[in-house]
Short mmCIF file of C-alpha atoms and ligand atoms in Angstrom, two decimals:
data_model
loop_
_atom_site.label_atom_id
_atom_site.label_comp_id
_atom_site.label_asym_id
_atom_site.label_seq_id
_atom_site.Cartn_x
_atom_site.Cartn_y
_atom_site.Cartn_z
CA MET W 1 31.78 12.92 -29.57
CA SER W 2 30.77 10.16 -31.92
CA ARG W 3 31.03 6.66 -30.83
CA ARG W 4 31.23 2.94 -32.43
CA LEU W 5 29.39 0.42 -30.65
CA ILE W 6 31.69 -2.69 -31.36
CA GLU W 7 30.22 -5.92 -31.02
CA ILE W 8 33.37 -8.75 -30.53
CA ASP W 9 32.74 -12.26 -31.30
CA PRO W 10 33.98 -14.51 -28.59
CA ALA W 11 36.29 -16.52 -30.95
CA LEU W 12 37.64 -13.58 -32.65
CA GLU W 13 38.79 -11.30 -30.52
CA THR W 14 40.11 -7.69 -31.35
CA GLU W 15 43.46 -6.62 -32.06
CA LEU W 16 44.32 -5.14 -28.58
CA ALA W 17 42.58 -8.29 -26.54
CA THR W 18 44.94 -10.65 -29.27
CA GLU W 19 47.90 -8.28 -28.53
CA LEU W 20 46.91 -8.77 -24.95
CA GLN W 21 46.10 -12.78 -25.11
CA ARG W 22 49.29 -13.30 -27.23
CA ASP W 23 51.32 -11.56 -24.42
CA ARG W 24 51.25 -14.93 -22.10
CA PHE W 25 51.59 -18.85 -22.23
CA HIS W 26 48.62 -20.32 -23.19
CA ASP W 27 47.80 -23.69 -21.63
CA GLU W 28 45.72 -25.12 -23.97
CA CYS W 29 42.71 -28.02 -23.09
CA GLY W 30 40.63 -29.30 -20.38
CA VAL W 31 39.32 -32.79 -19.64
CA VAL W 32 36.68 -34.22 -17.47
CA GLY W 33 34.73 -38.57 -17.29
CA ILE W 34 32.18 -39.57 -15.12
CA GLN W 35 30.83 -43.19 -15.27
CA GLY W 36 27.97 -43.89 -13.06
CA HIS W 37 26.17 -40.91 -12.58
CA SER W 38 22.81 -40.58 -13.80
CA GLU W 39 23.36 -36.70 -14.73
CA ALA W 40 26.87 -37.70 -16.27
CA ALA W 41 26.25 -34.97 -18.95
CA ASN W 42 25.61 -31.82 -16.13
CA ILE W 43 28.58 -33.25 -13.86
CA ALA W 44 30.76 -33.23 -17.33
CA TYR W 45 28.80 -29.39 -18.21
CA LEU W 46 29.63 -28.17 -14.45
CA GLY W 47 33.31 -29.64 -14.39
CA LEU W 48 34.33 -27.84 -17.74
CA TYR W 49 32.80 -24.96 -16.08
CA ALA W 50 35.59 -25.15 -13.49
CA LEU W 51 38.21 -25.56 -16.40
CA GLN W 52 36.62 -22.50 -18.01
CA HIS W 53 40.58 -21.32 -17.80
CA ARG W 54 42.00 -24.07 -19.49
CA GLY W 55 40.50 -23.14 -22.38
CA GLN W 56 38.50 -20.68 -24.15
CA GLU W 57 37.97 -21.21 -27.56
CA SER W 58 35.46 -24.84 -28.18
CA ALA W 59 33.58 -27.28 -25.70
CA GLY W 60 32.28 -30.52 -25.65
CA ILE W 61 30.52 -33.17 -24.32
CA VAL W 62 29.75 -36.89 -25.13
CA THR W 63 27.66 -39.14 -23.73
CA THR W 64 26.88 -42.62 -23.70
CA ASP W 65 24.17 -45.30 -22.21
CA GLY W 66 25.86 -48.51 -23.60
CA GLY W 67 24.68 -47.68 -26.81
CA GLU W 68 25.70 -45.24 -29.72
CA HIS W 69 27.57 -41.98 -28.65
CA ARG W 70 25.36 -38.20 -28.12
CA VAL W 71 27.84 -35.20 -29.17
CA HIS W 72 27.81 -31.88 -28.55
CA ARG W 73 30.59 -29.69 -29.50
CA ALA W 74 30.77 -25.55 -30.39
CA MET W 75 32.50 -22.69 -30.91
CA GLY W 76 32.69 -20.55 -27.26
CA LEU W 77 32.58 -20.79 -23.43
CA VAL W 78 31.34 -23.65 -21.70
CA ALA W 79 28.42 -20.91 -20.64
CA ASP W 80 27.50 -20.31 -24.16
CA VAL W 81 28.08 -23.64 -26.15
CA PHE W 82 25.45 -25.49 -23.39
CA SER W 83 21.69 -24.76 -22.95
CA GLU W 84 19.25 -26.94 -20.40
CA LYS W 85 17.84 -28.17 -24.15
CA THR W 86 21.00 -28.88 -25.35
CA LEU W 87 22.02 -31.05 -22.05
CA ARG W 88 19.05 -32.46 -22.20
CA LYS W 89 20.01 -34.34 -25.60
CA LEU W 90 22.84 -35.62 -24.18
CA PRO W 91 21.18 -38.54 -21.50
CA GLY W 92 23.46 -41.51 -20.31
CA ARG W 93 25.48 -42.11 -17.40
CA MET W 94 28.47 -42.15 -18.93
CA ALA W 95 30.03 -38.48 -20.25
CA ILE W 96 33.77 -37.07 -21.28
CA GLY W 97 33.87 -33.15 -22.09
CA HIS W 98 36.54 -31.21 -23.46
CA VAL W 99 38.02 -27.57 -23.15
CA ARG W 100 40.22 -25.97 -25.53
CA TYR W 101 42.19 -23.01 -26.15
CA SER W 102 44.21 -22.62 -29.36
CA THR W 103 46.02 -20.00 -32.09
CA ALA W 104 43.75 -18.75 -34.79
CA GLY W 105 45.42 -21.23 -37.28
CA GLY W 106 44.03 -24.08 -35.62
CA SER W 107 40.12 -22.01 -34.08
CA GLN W 108 37.76 -24.53 -36.09
CA ILE W 109 35.30 -26.58 -35.13
CA ARG W 110 36.21 -29.51 -36.93
CA ASN W 111 39.70 -29.53 -34.40
CA ALA W 112 36.83 -29.21 -31.44
CA GLN W 113 37.32 -31.85 -29.02
CA PRO W 114 35.89 -34.57 -27.81
CA PHE W 115 36.65 -36.87 -30.99
CA CYS W 116 34.23 -39.34 -31.94
CA ALA W 117 35.30 -42.14 -34.44
CA THR W 118 32.96 -45.30 -35.44
CA THR W 119 35.59 -47.99 -35.31
CA ASP W 120 35.01 -52.11 -35.60
CA GLY W 121 35.57 -52.38 -32.16
CA GLY W 122 32.43 -49.82 -31.65
CA PRO W 123 32.17 -45.66 -30.95
CA VAL W 124 35.42 -44.47 -29.08
CA ALA W 125 35.57 -41.04 -27.57
CA ILE W 126 38.64 -39.74 -26.61
CA ALA W 127 39.53 -35.77 -24.99
CA HIS W 128 43.31 -35.09 -24.76
CA ASN W 129 44.90 -32.89 -22.99
CA GLY W 130 48.81 -32.31 -23.98
CA ASN W 131 50.41 -32.09 -27.00
CA LEU W 132 52.45 -35.21 -29.11
CA VAL W 133 55.98 -34.51 -29.93
CA ASN W 134 56.27 -37.12 -32.86
CA ALA W 135 52.13 -36.24 -34.63
CA TYR W 136 53.65 -35.03 -37.73
CA ALA W 137 55.61 -38.15 -38.46
CA ILE W 138 53.34 -40.53 -37.76
CA ARG W 139 50.32 -39.00 -40.03
CA ARG W 140 51.66 -38.14 -42.56
CA GLU W 141 53.06 -42.17 -42.57
CA LEU W 142 49.43 -43.04 -42.07
CA GLU W 143 48.22 -40.61 -44.88
CA GLY W 144 50.50 -42.56 -47.07
CA ARG W 145 48.92 -45.40 -46.10
CA GLY W 146 45.40 -44.03 -47.14
CA ALA W 147 44.70 -42.45 -44.19
CA ILE W 148 41.96 -39.26 -43.95
CA PHE W 149 42.14 -36.91 -41.28
CA SER W 150 39.61 -35.34 -40.28
CA THR W 151 40.90 -32.48 -38.29
CA THR W 152 44.21 -30.59 -38.35
CA ALA W 153 45.11 -31.30 -34.55
CA ASP W 154 47.89 -33.83 -33.47
CA SER W 155 45.14 -35.22 -30.76
CA GLU W 156 43.27 -37.13 -33.96
CA THR W 157 46.57 -38.95 -34.50
CA ILE W 158 45.46 -41.67 -31.91
CA VAL W 159 42.45 -41.68 -33.38
CA GLN W 160 44.00 -42.98 -36.14
CA LEU W 161 46.44 -45.22 -34.55
CA LEU W 162 43.53 -46.97 -32.49
CA ALA W 163 41.05 -47.67 -35.36
CA ARG W 164 44.17 -49.55 -37.27
CA SER W 165 45.53 -51.42 -34.11
CA ARG W 166 45.03 -55.15 -34.87
CA GLU W 167 44.37 -55.48 -30.66
CA ARG W 168 41.52 -57.22 -29.39
CA THR W 169 39.84 -54.83 -27.08
CA GLN W 170 39.33 -51.02 -27.68
CA GLU W 171 42.04 -50.75 -24.32
CA GLU W 172 44.51 -52.76 -25.71
CA ARG W 173 44.05 -50.22 -28.78
CA LEU W 174 44.29 -47.07 -26.58
CA ILE W 175 48.14 -48.29 -25.27
CA ASP W 176 49.20 -50.01 -28.44
CA ALA W 177 48.08 -46.21 -30.42
CA LEU W 178 49.57 -44.32 -27.28
CA SER W 179 52.72 -46.61 -27.57
CA ARG W 180 53.47 -45.32 -30.82
CA VAL W 181 52.81 -41.80 -29.72
CA LYS W 182 55.57 -39.53 -27.52
CA GLY W 183 55.45 -35.99 -25.96
CA ALA W 184 52.34 -35.23 -23.67
CA PHE W 185 49.18 -36.90 -23.15
CA SER W 186 46.88 -36.35 -20.10
CA LEU W 187 43.10 -37.69 -21.74
CA VAL W 188 39.98 -39.82 -21.59
CA LEU W 189 38.47 -42.17 -24.03
CA MET W 190 35.44 -43.46 -23.90
CA THR W 191 34.15 -47.01 -25.59
CA SER W 192 30.13 -48.28 -25.13
CA ASP W 193 31.02 -49.67 -21.84
CA SER W 194 34.39 -47.93 -20.09
CA LEU W 195 35.80 -44.81 -19.03
CA ILE W 196 39.72 -45.02 -19.76
CA ALA W 197 41.80 -41.95 -18.34
CA VAL W 198 45.94 -41.86 -19.26
CA ARG W 199 48.88 -39.86 -18.15
CA ASP W 200 51.46 -39.73 -20.39
CA PRO W 201 55.29 -41.78 -18.70
CA HIS W 202 57.03 -38.65 -17.73
CA GLY W 203 53.38 -37.34 -16.09
CA PHE W 204 53.57 -33.87 -18.24
CA ARG W 205 49.78 -32.10 -18.05
CA PRO W 206 47.64 -32.98 -14.45
CA LEU W 207 44.71 -35.77 -14.20
CA CYS W 208 43.03 -36.68 -10.97
CA LEU W 209 40.50 -39.22 -9.84
CA GLY W 210 37.54 -38.31 -7.49
CA ARG W 211 34.28 -39.91 -6.54
CA LEU W 212 30.53 -38.72 -6.40
CA ASP W 213 28.42 -41.15 -4.83
CA ARG W 214 28.75 -44.07 -6.40
CA ALA W 215 30.70 -42.57 -9.97
CA TRP W 216 34.06 -42.23 -10.99
CA VAL W 217 35.36 -39.00 -12.06
CA VAL W 218 38.40 -37.58 -13.52
CA ALA W 219 39.60 -34.29 -14.07
CA SER W 220 42.32 -31.83 -15.28
CA GLU W 221 42.41 -30.44 -11.75
CA THR W 222 40.72 -30.66 -8.89
CA CYS W 223 38.58 -27.69 -8.60
CA ALA W 224 36.76 -29.02 -10.90
CA LEU W 225 36.30 -32.05 -8.62
CA ASP W 226 35.02 -29.26 -6.27
CA LEU W 227 32.50 -27.66 -8.00
CA ILE W 228 30.52 -31.01 -8.27
CA GLY W 229 31.15 -32.05 -4.97
CA ALA W 230 33.11 -34.92 -5.46
CA GLU W 231 36.07 -36.68 -2.82
CA TYR W 232 39.35 -36.52 -4.62
CA ASP W 233 40.82 -39.78 -4.41
CA ARG W 234 44.15 -39.02 -6.08
CA ASP W 235 46.49 -37.85 -8.76
CA LEU W 236 47.13 -40.57 -11.43
CA GLU W 237 50.60 -41.14 -11.42
CA PRO W 238 52.41 -40.77 -14.71
CA GLY W 239 52.41 -43.67 -17.41
CA GLU W 240 49.26 -45.11 -15.68
CA VAL W 241 46.36 -46.53 -17.56
CA VAL W 242 43.42 -46.44 -14.98
CA VAL W 243 39.63 -48.31 -16.55
CA ILE W 244 36.32 -48.01 -15.27
CA LYS W 245 33.66 -50.12 -16.35
CA ARG W 246 30.38 -50.12 -14.35
CA GLY W 247 32.02 -49.39 -11.56
CA ARG W 248 34.69 -51.50 -10.85
CA ILE W 249 38.13 -49.87 -11.71
CA ARG W 250 41.26 -51.47 -12.69
CA THR W 251 44.91 -49.71 -13.24
CA LEU W 252 47.35 -51.15 -15.68
CA ARG W 253 50.93 -50.16 -16.24
CA PRO W 254 51.70 -50.52 -19.50
CA PHE W 255 54.81 -48.45 -20.92
CA LYS W 256 58.30 -48.10 -20.13
CA ARG W 257 58.61 -46.22 -17.04
CA GLU W 258 60.51 -42.66 -17.54
CA LYS W 259 61.70 -39.82 -14.79
CA GLU W 260 58.47 -37.31 -14.04
CA ARG W 261 58.33 -34.09 -15.88
CA PHE W 262 55.53 -32.88 -14.05
CA CYS W 263 55.51 -29.04 -15.87
CA ILE W 264 56.56 -26.42 -13.52
CA PHE W 265 54.51 -23.74 -15.12
CA GLU W 266 51.08 -25.78 -14.35
CA TYR W 267 52.02 -24.34 -10.60
CA ILE W 268 53.14 -20.68 -11.21
CA TYR W 269 50.37 -19.86 -13.69
CA PHE W 270 48.51 -22.55 -15.87
CA ALA W 271 46.09 -24.11 -12.90
CA ARG W 272 43.63 -22.64 -10.92
CA PRO W 273 44.98 -21.21 -7.52
CA ASP W 274 42.35 -23.46 -5.55
CA SER W 275 43.86 -26.77 -7.22
CA ASN W 276 45.96 -29.14 -5.79
CA LEU W 277 48.47 -31.04 -7.76
CA ASN W 278 49.96 -34.09 -7.17
CA GLY W 279 48.45 -33.15 -3.57
CA HIS W 280 49.98 -29.38 -3.23
CA ASN W 281 47.97 -26.67 -2.93
CA VAL W 282 48.77 -23.77 -6.14
CA TYR W 283 47.97 -20.90 -4.14
CA ALA W 284 50.18 -22.12 -1.10
CA TYR W 285 53.27 -22.89 -3.89
CA ARG W 286 52.92 -19.17 -6.11
CA LYS W 287 53.09 -17.54 -2.62
CA GLU W 288 55.79 -19.22 -1.49
CA LEU W 289 57.33 -18.50 -5.25
CA GLY W 290 56.57 -14.47 -4.16
CA ARG W 291 58.38 -14.94 -0.51
CA LEU W 292 61.66 -16.90 -2.75
CA LEU W 293 61.67 -13.79 -4.89
CA ALA W 294 61.42 -11.09 -2.19
CA ARG W 295 64.77 -13.07 -0.02
CA GLU W 296 66.25 -13.39 -3.51
CA HIS W 297 65.69 -9.81 -5.42
CA PRO W 298 65.04 -7.28 -2.51
CA ALA W 299 63.85 -3.88 -3.33
CA SER W 300 63.42 -0.41 -0.86
CA ALA W 301 60.09 0.67 -2.46
CA ASP W 302 56.58 1.36 -0.92
CA LEU W 303 54.28 -0.88 -2.12
CA VAL W 304 53.65 -4.16 -3.62
CA VAL W 305 51.54 -4.51 -6.92
CA PRO W 306 50.74 -7.15 -8.53
CA VAL W 307 49.87 -7.92 -12.35
CA LEU W 308 46.18 -8.63 -11.90
CA ASP W 309 45.41 -11.96 -11.96
CA SER W 310 48.64 -13.38 -12.86
CA GLY W 311 51.13 -11.69 -10.47
CA ASN W 312 48.25 -11.91 -7.23
CA THR W 313 49.82 -14.83 -5.17
CA ALA W 314 53.39 -13.80 -5.50
CA ALA W 315 52.88 -10.46 -5.26
CA LEU W 316 51.01 -11.48 -1.73
CA GLY W 317 54.18 -13.49 -0.73
CA TYR W 318 56.41 -11.02 -1.64
CA ALA W 319 54.66 -8.29 0.79
CA GLU W 320 54.60 -10.99 3.35
CA GLU W 321 58.43 -11.57 3.45
CA SER W 322 59.72 -8.35 2.08
CA GLY W 323 57.32 -6.21 4.93
CA ILE W 324 56.75 -3.59 2.43
CA PRO W 325 52.71 -2.99 1.96
CA TYR W 326 50.50 -4.70 -1.07
CA GLU W 327 48.09 -2.57 -3.10
CA GLN W 328 45.94 -4.17 -5.78
CA ALA W 329 46.54 -0.01 -7.18
CA MET W 330 46.18 -1.19 -10.79
CA ILE W 331 42.87 -2.58 -11.40
CA ARG W 332 41.92 -5.28 -14.37
CA ASN W 333 38.95 -5.16 -16.44
CA HIS W 334 37.61 -8.99 -16.36
CA TYR W 335 35.42 -8.36 -19.40
CA VAL W 336 37.50 -7.07 -22.21
CA ARG W 337 36.69 -9.84 -24.56
CA ARG W 338 32.48 -8.72 -24.79
CA THR W 339 32.00 -5.58 -26.14
CA PHE W 340 33.45 -2.22 -25.46
CA ILE W 341 32.57 1.61 -26.67
CA GLU W 342 35.69 2.49 -28.94
CA PRO W 343 36.35 6.37 -29.44
CA ALA W 344 36.32 7.91 -32.62
CA GLN W 345 39.48 9.97 -31.28
CA SER W 346 42.00 8.85 -29.84
CA ILE W 347 42.69 8.38 -26.34
CA ARG W 348 46.20 7.75 -25.05
CA HIS W 349 46.95 4.56 -23.87
CA PHE W 350 43.34 3.93 -24.52
CA GLY W 351 44.17 0.07 -25.40
CA VAL W 352 45.97 -0.86 -22.26
CA LYS W 353 43.67 0.98 -20.16
CA VAL W 354 40.35 -1.11 -21.63
CA LYS W 355 41.93 -4.03 -19.25
CA HIS W 356 44.29 -2.49 -16.76
CA ASN W 357 43.89 0.65 -14.80
CA ALA W 358 46.10 2.36 -11.78
CA VAL W 359 44.82 3.85 -9.06
CA ALA W 360 46.12 7.10 -8.46
CA SER W 361 45.53 8.16 -5.57
CA ILE W 362 47.67 5.04 -4.36
CA LEU W 363 50.74 5.70 -6.71
CA LYS W 364 51.17 9.16 -6.25
CA GLY W 365 55.05 9.77 -5.55
CA ARG W 366 55.38 6.02 -4.29
CA ARG W 367 58.14 3.78 -5.25
CA VAL W 368 56.57 0.47 -6.26
CA VAL W 369 57.64 -3.26 -6.92
CA LEU W 370 55.76 -4.50 -9.97
CA VAL W 371 54.77 -8.22 -9.20
CA ASP W 372 54.24 -10.98 -12.29
CA ASP W 373 54.96 -14.41 -13.14
CA SER W 374 56.06 -14.07 -16.41
CA ILE W 375 57.12 -12.16 -18.96
CA VAL W 376 56.53 -13.71 -22.88
CA ARG W 377 57.19 -10.66 -25.39
CA GLY W 378 57.14 -8.10 -23.04
CA THR W 379 54.26 -6.06 -24.92
CA THR W 380 52.06 -5.91 -22.35
CA LEU W 381 54.32 -4.64 -19.27
CA ILE W 382 55.53 -1.97 -21.45
CA LYS W 383 52.04 -0.41 -21.26
CA LEU W 384 51.71 -0.91 -17.97
CA VAL W 385 55.07 0.29 -16.31
CA THR W 386 53.94 3.35 -18.22
CA MET W 387 51.13 3.43 -16.92
CA LEU W 388 52.28 2.75 -13.63
CA ARG W 389 54.48 5.92 -14.09
CA ASN W 390 51.75 8.44 -15.60
CA ALA W 391 49.57 7.88 -12.52
CA GLY W 392 52.61 9.45 -10.93
CA ALA W 393 54.48 6.39 -9.14
CA SER W 394 58.08 7.67 -8.45
CA GLU W 395 60.28 4.42 -9.46
CA VAL W 396 58.90 0.43 -10.84
CA HIS W 397 60.87 -2.14 -10.00
CA LEU W 398 59.96 -4.99 -11.46
CA ARG W 399 59.87 -8.40 -10.09
CA ILE W 400 59.20 -11.45 -11.61
CA SER W 401 58.41 -15.18 -9.53
CA ALA W 402 59.66 -17.77 -12.50
CA PRO W 403 63.05 -17.85 -14.23
CA PRO W 404 63.49 -15.98 -17.82
CA THR W 405 61.42 -17.93 -20.43
CA ILE W 406 63.97 -18.58 -23.06
CA GLY W 407 62.49 -21.27 -24.92
CA PRO W 408 58.70 -22.10 -26.44
CA CYS W 409 57.13 -25.42 -24.86
CA TYR W 410 56.42 -28.72 -27.34
CA TYR W 411 53.96 -30.49 -24.51
CA GLY W 412 51.15 -29.08 -24.35
CA ILE W 413 50.75 -25.23 -24.26
CA ASP W 414 50.98 -22.28 -26.50
CA THR W 415 53.82 -20.64 -27.02
CA PRO W 416 55.27 -18.20 -28.98
CA THR W 417 57.98 -19.02 -31.13
CA ARG W 418 61.58 -18.85 -29.64
CA GLY W 419 62.06 -15.92 -31.88
CA GLU W 420 59.01 -13.93 -30.05
CA LEU W 421 60.45 -14.38 -26.65
CA ILE W 422 61.82 -11.46 -25.34
CA ALA W 423 64.57 -13.17 -22.54
CA SER W 424 65.45 -15.22 -25.79
CA ASN W 425 67.00 -12.18 -27.50
CA HIS W 426 67.74 -9.73 -25.36
CA SER W 427 69.74 -9.78 -21.59
CA VAL W 428 68.10 -8.67 -18.42
CA ASP W 429 69.05 -5.38 -18.33
CA GLU W 430 68.69 -4.85 -22.15
CA ILE W 431 64.43 -6.19 -20.72
CA CYS W 432 64.59 -3.87 -18.35
CA ALA W 433 65.52 -1.01 -20.86
CA ILE W 434 62.85 -1.78 -23.18
CA ILE W 435 60.10 -1.62 -20.60
CA GLY W 436 61.11 1.24 -19.22
CA ALA W 437 61.13 -0.36 -15.29
CA ASP W 438 63.73 1.65 -13.36
CA SER W 439 65.30 -2.00 -12.32
CA LEU W 440 63.90 -6.04 -12.82
CA ARG W 441 65.15 -9.63 -11.23
CA TYR W 442 63.44 -12.65 -12.17
CA LEU W 443 63.76 -15.87 -9.76
CA SER W 444 67.09 -17.80 -10.21
CA LEU W 445 66.83 -21.43 -11.88
CA GLU W 446 68.16 -22.55 -9.13
CA GLY W 447 65.24 -20.39 -6.69
CA LEU W 448 62.51 -22.10 -8.84
CA ARG W 449 64.10 -26.00 -8.66
CA GLY W 450 64.93 -25.48 -4.97
CA SER W 451 61.44 -24.36 -4.22
CA ALA W 452 60.27 -27.36 -6.08
CA GLU W 453 61.69 -30.57 -4.33
CA PRO W 454 59.25 -30.17 -1.64
CA LEU W 455 56.80 -31.07 -3.91
CA LYS W 456 58.36 -34.98 -4.34
CA SER W 457 58.00 -34.36 -8.12
CA SER W 458 60.91 -34.12 -10.93
CA PHE W 459 59.95 -30.84 -13.41
CA CYS W 460 59.83 -30.21 -16.81
CA ASP W 461 61.33 -26.30 -16.56
CA ALA W 462 62.65 -26.57 -20.41
CA CYS W 463 60.83 -23.30 -20.90
CA PHE W 464 63.35 -21.83 -18.88
CA SER W 465 66.43 -24.27 -18.65
CA ASP W 466 66.33 -25.32 -22.31
CA GLU W 467 66.67 -29.03 -21.15
CA TYR W 468 64.35 -30.52 -22.84
CA PRO W 469 63.22 -34.42 -21.94
CA VAL W 470 61.82 -35.51 -24.48
CA ALA W 471 63.10 -34.93 -27.67
CA VAL W 472 61.20 -32.83 -30.55
CA ASP W 473 60.99 -34.03 -34.42
CA SER W 474 62.36 -31.04 -36.18
CA ASP W 475 59.14 -31.03 -38.03
CA ASP W 476 57.43 -30.78 -35.15
CA LYS W 477 59.39 -27.82 -34.11
CA ILE W 478 56.84 -25.20 -35.06
CA PRO W 479 54.50 -24.02 -32.89
CA GLN W 480 52.02 -26.40 -31.66
CA LEU W 481 48.87 -26.11 -33.19
CA SER W 482 50.51 -25.16 -36.06
CA LEU W 483 51.97 -28.85 -36.80
CA PHE W 484 49.93 -29.79 -39.85
CA ARG W 485 50.52 -25.84 -41.11
CA ASP W 486 50.41 -27.32 -44.96
CA VAL W 487 47.09 -28.84 -44.02
CA GLU W 488 45.67 -25.90 -42.93
CA ALA W 489 47.00 -23.86 -45.95
CA ASP W 490 45.71 -26.28 -48.17
CA ASP W 491 42.87 -25.83 -46.65
CA ALA W 492 42.53 -22.19 -46.56
FE1 SF4 O 1 55.60 -26.76 -19.11
FE2 SF4 O 1 57.72 -25.22 -19.47
FE3 SF4 O 1 58.47 -27.75 -19.42
FE4 SF4 O 1 56.08 -26.80 -21.76
S1 SF4 O 1 58.26 -26.50 -21.71
S2 SF4 O 1 55.76 -28.33 -20.05
S3 SF4 O 1 55.48 -25.13 -20.08
S4 SF4 O 1 57.99 -26.55 -18.11
#
């Protein structure tokens, strides 16, 4: 049989990988910052390495020793973007870094962060996780006054506003700029002598603070602190601005107080299970969701099987609570985005088998509870349920450890449009029939909200409830990274 070898550029996925990727929500960024360490660039690199799950498309680090900023940014994974040689070219005791995920439209090196700018107050570099819901309107206004944007990302709006602010110091200019934007921002900004970390007043995205020897470290998640051996200090509070200069730290609260709206999906799917968010372990919470799901929606079955890796922890919780044995009866290949051989002749279900394969000896004649954390378009689950049946499963009962995903996100997560979300257009019974499962049950919204009460935060659950905590300008009610779609079209 003739075969052809396909080398896949990580940034340009095959149709197959794209389809599998598109059938999930995606976090859009992770940020890290360090002040007061002789190996600032290396520490930032390791921090980004730990945050790779928050963005796989581009990575960048900016450093300074009080003078000019040095930057290295490129498309690709952290380990591919940086080498010993590139890190050696980033001297300085202060650094910020960024990993980014984006949709195809925004997939350009000029959108890779951190963004750097020279202002009349000196150089600034910014790394932003989140999404601004009024960026389009501000951009139009600034362009009307002669501003020239060099990227198509909403984060540049903050830099443009900062550069135009009449306030005296860079710190005051940043606060002035952030007072004008609405939406989600957990960011780090570096001037020539200070590292500034900020969470928006609703606190949509995580940001934590740690200590490494005498240095201060800021990161999107605690797993980054763990890798570099930093000690967790605390999470930044919503609306908090932390200014770190020459080892001293100051806290400001310049914004109007708002109700906290931490993204519940960070707990359900985005954050790494070994991270703690607001002091609560993500793995433990996901397992609790699985237990709750088992109590809400029991099933007569022989095995609990996770969709790897997204449903893994909830499946463990479901199995523990129900007493049904847990089995990894589907195996996931983690390397499909790199290289694979495509046969010239068609093989049944080849596409999905590239990423998942069923263990027939475990499944034969068994009734299966298949657990995942969400259904976006449903395309992957159609194939997985078919795969389980073909491997011999006699029944497949699908259980989802979150409520139906009915709305897109406007606060920093890349989601399909409402029309593409299967739960937005179909009843649970219809989705079950489309996917081909014997039964389908989701965790209830009340159950999710009740489970979150011990976490002592109030949450955003808009993609499940349709209750959006921050109104979105109508022009911005389009997929997030297409915010400046007309600009993209002009550039094409
Ligand atoms: Fe998170 Fe969903 Fe709210 Fe977006 S809409 S912030 S994904 S809970």
